[in-house]
Amino acid sequence: RNFTTGVSINTQIFGTIKGGRGFFRGIRHVMKPNISFNYKPENKTKYEDTVDTDTRRDFNNPRTYSIFTNGPFGSVAGSEEQMGISYGITNVIEAKYYSKKDTIEKKVRLFDNISINGNYNFAADSFQWSNIGISGNTTVLKGLTNFNFRALYSPYTYDTKGKITQQTVWQKGKIIPEFRNFGGQFNTSISFAKIREIFGGKKQSNNTPSPQTNTNNRQGI
């Protein structure tokens, strides 16, 4: 048997800033924080054992194996004690503006699902804090292209050789974790037909068959 337990809490917080009667009409920020606690006891001593691989002491290399290997009910691997807290917050930012062309108010989503995630492991001997990841996406070019990005921050400091240390940024008097890397990519689902429509709309309209031609084709069918 494997035993594990956990509890999670999540909610939503809405914030709104109203604009005037001009172009900008308002902005809304939706925050979705969540936190969870998980615990799994140690069971390596119950479900695993060691065996000698060589009778000669100098060449022996003991190996760990599951005592349920080749059993009728499958194998159960042992694990160390696990106890930690996972946290995260997802943000959605929308804006409202007034369109003079359509004479109505319109909504536009500025950022979709900007997420901040990390965890803390109580059972670890060192480096209890995990890296903090920030990811999100937004649409550009009138919704034709989607931009995804991810940034990574470390709660631990690094030495001059770029090696991580066990000193946290908070112990060093800093507030913001140390920036490590950033990556992003653009994805688009635009088709060649859409490109021809955008850049060669007039040419397509000139090649459109006349109503008389359509009528003759229907009569032929």
Tab-separated table of C-alpha atoms in Angstrom:
chain	number	residue	atom	x	y	z
A	1	ARG	CA	0.000	0.000	0.000
A	2	ASN	CA	0.988	3.603	-0.519
A	3	PHE	CA	-0.419	6.289	1.717
A	4	THR	CA	-0.682	9.938	0.775
A	5	THR	CA	-2.868	12.792	1.908
A	6	GLY	CA	-3.358	16.404	0.935
A	7	VAL	CA	-5.574	19.436	1.113
A	8	SER	CA	-5.917	22.382	-1.255
A	9	ILE	CA	-7.553	25.804	-1.105
A	10	ASN	CA	-8.313	28.154	-3.969
A	11	THR	CA	-10.397	31.251	-4.562
A	12	GLN	CA	-10.870	34.165	-6.963
A	13	ILE	CA	-10.337	37.880	-6.376
A	14	PHE	CA	-11.711	40.516	-8.753
A	15	GLY	CA	-10.358	44.034	-9.081
A	16	THR	CA	-11.817	46.707	-11.380
A	17	ILE	CA	-10.676	50.184	-12.379
A	18	LYS	CA	-13.311	52.251	-14.163
A	19	GLY	CA	-12.333	54.693	-16.873
A	20	GLY	CA	-13.938	57.895	-18.144
A	21	ARG	CA	-16.036	58.619	-21.183
A	22	GLY	CA	-13.102	58.666	-23.609
A	23	PHE	CA	-11.275	55.825	-25.307
A	24	PHE	CA	-10.310	53.996	-22.106
A	25	ARG	CA	-13.383	52.656	-20.300
A	26	GLY	CA	-11.893	50.344	-17.669
A	27	ILE	CA	-9.644	47.460	-16.731
A	28	ARG	CA	-10.309	44.270	-14.770
A	29	HIS	CA	-7.813	42.059	-12.963
A	30	VAL	CA	-8.832	38.537	-11.934
A	31	MET	CA	-6.506	36.766	-9.468
A	32	LYS	CA	-6.864	33.050	-8.742
A	33	PRO	CA	-4.579	32.120	-5.819
A	34	ASN	CA	-4.211	28.509	-4.728
A	35	ILE	CA	-2.262	26.665	-2.062
A	36	SER	CA	-2.020	22.959	-1.312
A	37	PHE	CA	-0.377	20.730	1.298
A	38	ASN	CA	0.697	17.149	0.591
A	39	TYR	CA	2.209	14.481	2.813
A	40	LYS	CA	3.537	11.012	2.062
A	41	PRO	CA	5.318	8.931	4.735
A	42	GLU	CA	8.585	7.089	4.151
A	43	ASN	CA	8.180	3.459	3.113
A	44	LYS	CA	11.564	2.454	1.702
A	45	THR	CA	12.418	0.358	4.775
A	46	LYS	CA	9.114	-1.542	4.432
A	47	TYR	CA	9.000	-2.151	0.689
A	48	GLU	CA	12.675	-2.344	-0.288
A	49	ASP	CA	15.657	-4.490	0.599
A	50	THR	CA	19.286	-4.830	-0.490
A	51	VAL	CA	21.170	-7.739	-2.005
A	52	ASP	CA	24.908	-8.351	-2.448
A	53	THR	CA	26.082	-8.553	-6.050
A	54	ASP	CA	29.443	-10.194	-5.337
A	55	THR	CA	30.755	-12.434	-2.555
A	56	ARG	CA	34.103	-10.652	-2.693
A	57	ARG	CA	34.089	-7.647	-0.370
A	58	ASP	CA	36.245	-5.469	-2.624
A	59	PHE	CA	33.977	-6.045	-5.651
A	60	ASN	CA	30.642	-6.068	-3.898
A	61	ASN	CA	28.112	-3.402	-4.892
A	62	PRO	CA	24.873	-3.842	-2.915
A	63	ARG	CA	21.723	-3.094	-4.898
A	64	THR	CA	18.313	-2.019	-3.667
A	65	TYR	CA	15.247	-3.834	-4.977
A	66	SER	CA	11.523	-3.958	-4.311
A	67	ILE	CA	10.424	-6.979	-2.312
A	68	PHE	CA	7.290	-7.148	-4.493
A	69	THR	CA	9.190	-7.565	-7.772
A	70	ASN	CA	7.642	-10.303	-9.965
A	71	GLY	CA	4.773	-10.585	-7.502
A	72	PRO	CA	1.188	-11.356	-8.582
A	73	PHE	CA	-0.026	-7.847	-7.757
A	74	GLY	CA	2.755	-5.814	-9.324
A	75	SER	CA	5.705	-3.956	-7.835
A	76	VAL	CA	5.540	-1.156	-5.269
A	77	ALA	CA	8.561	1.129	-5.154
A	78	GLY	CA	9.528	2.698	-1.868
A	79	SER	CA	10.025	6.426	-1.490
A	80	GLU	CA	11.434	8.922	0.949
A	81	GLU	CA	9.214	11.020	3.180
A	82	GLN	CA	7.519	13.816	1.269
A	83	MET	CA	5.884	16.811	2.906
A	84	GLY	CA	5.504	20.115	1.167
A	85	ILE	CA	3.410	23.120	0.269
A	86	SER	CA	2.693	24.147	-3.291
A	87	TYR	CA	1.524	27.654	-4.071
A	88	GLY	CA	0.469	29.541	-7.152
A	89	ILE	CA	-1.502	32.449	-8.470
A	90	THR	CA	-3.053	32.870	-11.908
A	91	ASN	CA	-3.817	36.324	-13.294
A	92	VAL	CA	-6.111	37.416	-16.113
A	93	ILE	CA	-6.079	41.072	-17.182
A	94	GLU	CA	-8.793	42.512	-19.435
A	95	ALA	CA	-9.453	46.033	-20.661
A	96	LYS	CA	-12.499	47.799	-22.048
A	97	TYR	CA	-12.348	50.567	-24.659
A	98	TYR	CA	-14.739	52.573	-26.797
A	99	SER	CA	-14.713	51.926	-30.536
A	100	LYS	CA	-15.684	55.005	-32.540
A	101	LYS	CA	-16.013	52.894	-35.667
A	102	ASP	CA	-18.625	50.582	-34.151
A	103	THR	CA	-19.869	53.132	-31.560
A	104	ILE	CA	-19.885	50.457	-28.844
A	105	GLU	CA	-17.694	49.383	-25.939
A	106	LYS	CA	-15.389	46.441	-26.631
A	107	LYS	CA	-13.340	44.141	-24.409
A	108	VAL	CA	-9.811	42.992	-25.087
A	109	ARG	CA	-7.807	40.461	-23.083
A	110	LEU	CA	-4.358	41.886	-22.457
A	111	PHE	CA	-2.820	38.876	-20.701
A	112	ASP	CA	-4.106	35.317	-20.454
A	113	ASN	CA	-3.198	33.166	-17.485
A	114	ILE	CA	-0.065	34.781	-16.114
A	115	SER	CA	0.856	32.141	-13.543
A	116	ILE	CA	3.340	32.213	-10.664
A	117	ASN	CA	4.133	28.810	-9.139
A	118	GLY	CA	6.518	27.224	-6.660
A	119	ASN	CA	6.724	24.879	-3.686
A	120	TYR	CA	8.464	24.323	-0.365
A	121	ASN	CA	9.634	20.865	0.742
A	122	PHE	CA	9.720	20.421	4.530
A	123	ALA	CA	11.286	16.964	4.296
A	124	ALA	CA	14.336	18.025	2.267
A	125	ASP	CA	17.662	18.396	4.064
A	126	SER	CA	18.596	21.441	1.980
A	127	PHE	CA	17.220	23.599	-0.821
A	128	GLN	CA	13.681	23.377	0.532
A	129	TRP	CA	12.533	26.194	-1.762
A	130	SER	CA	11.943	25.384	-5.420
A	131	ASN	CA	12.539	27.745	-8.299
A	132	ILE	CA	9.735	30.223	-8.934
A	133	GLY	CA	8.281	30.005	-12.411
A	134	ILE	CA	6.338	32.784	-14.122
A	135	SER	CA	4.546	31.886	-17.338
A	136	GLY	CA	1.796	33.352	-19.451
A	137	ASN	CA	0.534	34.132	-22.907
A	138	THR	CA	-1.101	36.929	-24.827
A	139	THR	CA	-2.415	37.459	-28.340
A	140	VAL	CA	-1.059	40.008	-30.800
A	141	LEU	CA	-1.798	41.084	-34.365
A	142	LYS	CA	-5.550	41.107	-33.832
A	143	GLY	CA	-5.595	37.610	-32.392
A	144	LEU	CA	-3.679	35.986	-35.254
A	145	THR	CA	-0.540	35.288	-33.210
A	146	ASN	CA	-0.115	33.958	-29.706
A	147	PHE	CA	2.960	34.810	-27.603
A	148	ASN	CA	3.982	32.397	-24.831
A	149	PHE	CA	6.681	33.213	-22.326
A	150	ARG	CA	8.273	31.732	-19.223
A	151	ALA	CA	10.696	33.225	-16.717
A	152	LEU	CA	12.562	31.466	-13.936
A	153	TYR	CA	13.636	32.974	-10.617
A	154	SER	CA	15.726	31.343	-7.909
A	155	PRO	CA	15.231	31.977	-4.173
A	156	TYR	CA	18.889	31.021	-3.644
A	157	THR	CA	21.943	33.088	-4.475
A	158	TYR	CA	24.705	32.066	-6.871
A	159	ASP	CA	28.454	32.553	-6.462
A	160	THR	CA	30.834	34.177	-8.945
A	161	LYS	CA	31.277	30.847	-10.765
A	162	GLY	CA	27.539	30.470	-11.333
A	163	LYS	CA	27.089	27.716	-8.747
A	164	ILE	CA	24.036	27.758	-6.513
A	165	THR	CA	24.543	28.280	-2.775
A	166	GLN	CA	22.351	27.416	0.204
A	167	GLN	CA	21.964	31.083	1.123
A	168	THR	CA	18.579	32.514	0.213
A	169	VAL	CA	18.113	35.968	-1.244
A	170	TRP	CA	16.178	36.951	1.884
A	171	GLN	CA	19.119	36.062	4.095
A	172	LYS	CA	21.200	38.372	1.944
A	173	GLY	CA	18.773	41.249	2.482
A	174	LYS	CA	17.052	41.095	-0.905
A	175	ILE	CA	13.334	40.882	-1.535
A	176	ILE	CA	12.994	39.785	-5.150
A	177	PRO	CA	14.350	36.308	-6.032
A	178	GLU	CA	17.311	36.108	-8.379
A	179	PHE	CA	16.487	36.110	-12.101
A	180	ARG	CA	17.875	33.083	-13.960
A	181	ASN	CA	16.464	32.846	-17.481
A	182	PHE	CA	13.642	33.876	-19.809
A	183	GLY	CA	12.205	32.294	-22.928
A	184	GLY	CA	9.343	32.978	-25.289
A	185	GLN	CA	7.870	31.909	-28.584
A	186	PHE	CA	5.356	33.132	-31.129
A	187	ASN	CA	2.710	30.778	-32.525
A	188	THR	CA	0.324	31.607	-35.341
A	189	SER	CA	-2.504	29.692	-36.979
A	190	ILE	CA	-2.868	31.965	-39.984
A	191	SER	CA	-3.444	30.205	-43.312
A	192	PHE	CA	-2.339	31.094	-46.840
A	193	ALA	CA	-5.930	31.890	-47.689
A	194	LYS	CA	-5.994	34.437	-44.856
A	195	ILE	CA	-2.724	35.956	-46.089
A	196	ARG	CA	-4.115	36.322	-49.618
A	197	GLU	CA	-7.232	37.876	-48.155
A	198	ILE	CA	-5.227	40.449	-46.181
A	199	PHE	CA	-2.649	41.386	-48.808
A	200	GLY	CA	-4.453	40.591	-52.052
A	201	GLY	CA	-8.094	41.302	-51.368
A	202	LYS	CA	-8.549	43.524	-54.425
A	203	LYS	CA	-7.018	40.946	-56.728
A	204	GLN	CA	-9.373	38.290	-55.448
A	205	SER	CA	-12.387	40.517	-55.933
A	206	ASN	CA	-11.409	41.087	-59.592
A	207	ASN	CA	-11.264	37.333	-60.219
A	208	THR	CA	-14.706	36.746	-58.710
A	209	PRO	CA	-17.033	35.252	-61.343
A	210	SER	CA	-19.860	37.474	-62.512
A	211	PRO	CA	-23.473	36.681	-61.592
A	212	GLN	CA	-24.135	35.690	-65.252
A	213	THR	CA	-21.379	33.100	-65.137
A	214	ASN	CA	-22.763	31.633	-61.920
A	215	THR	CA	-26.195	31.405	-63.476
A	216	ASN	CA	-24.886	29.576	-66.534
A	217	ASN	CA	-22.988	27.145	-64.335
A	218	ARG	CA	-26.110	26.349	-62.345
A	219	GLN	CA	-28.078	25.787	-65.539
A	220	GLY	CA	-25.397	23.458	-66.862
A	221	ILE	CA	-25.569	21.402	-63.696
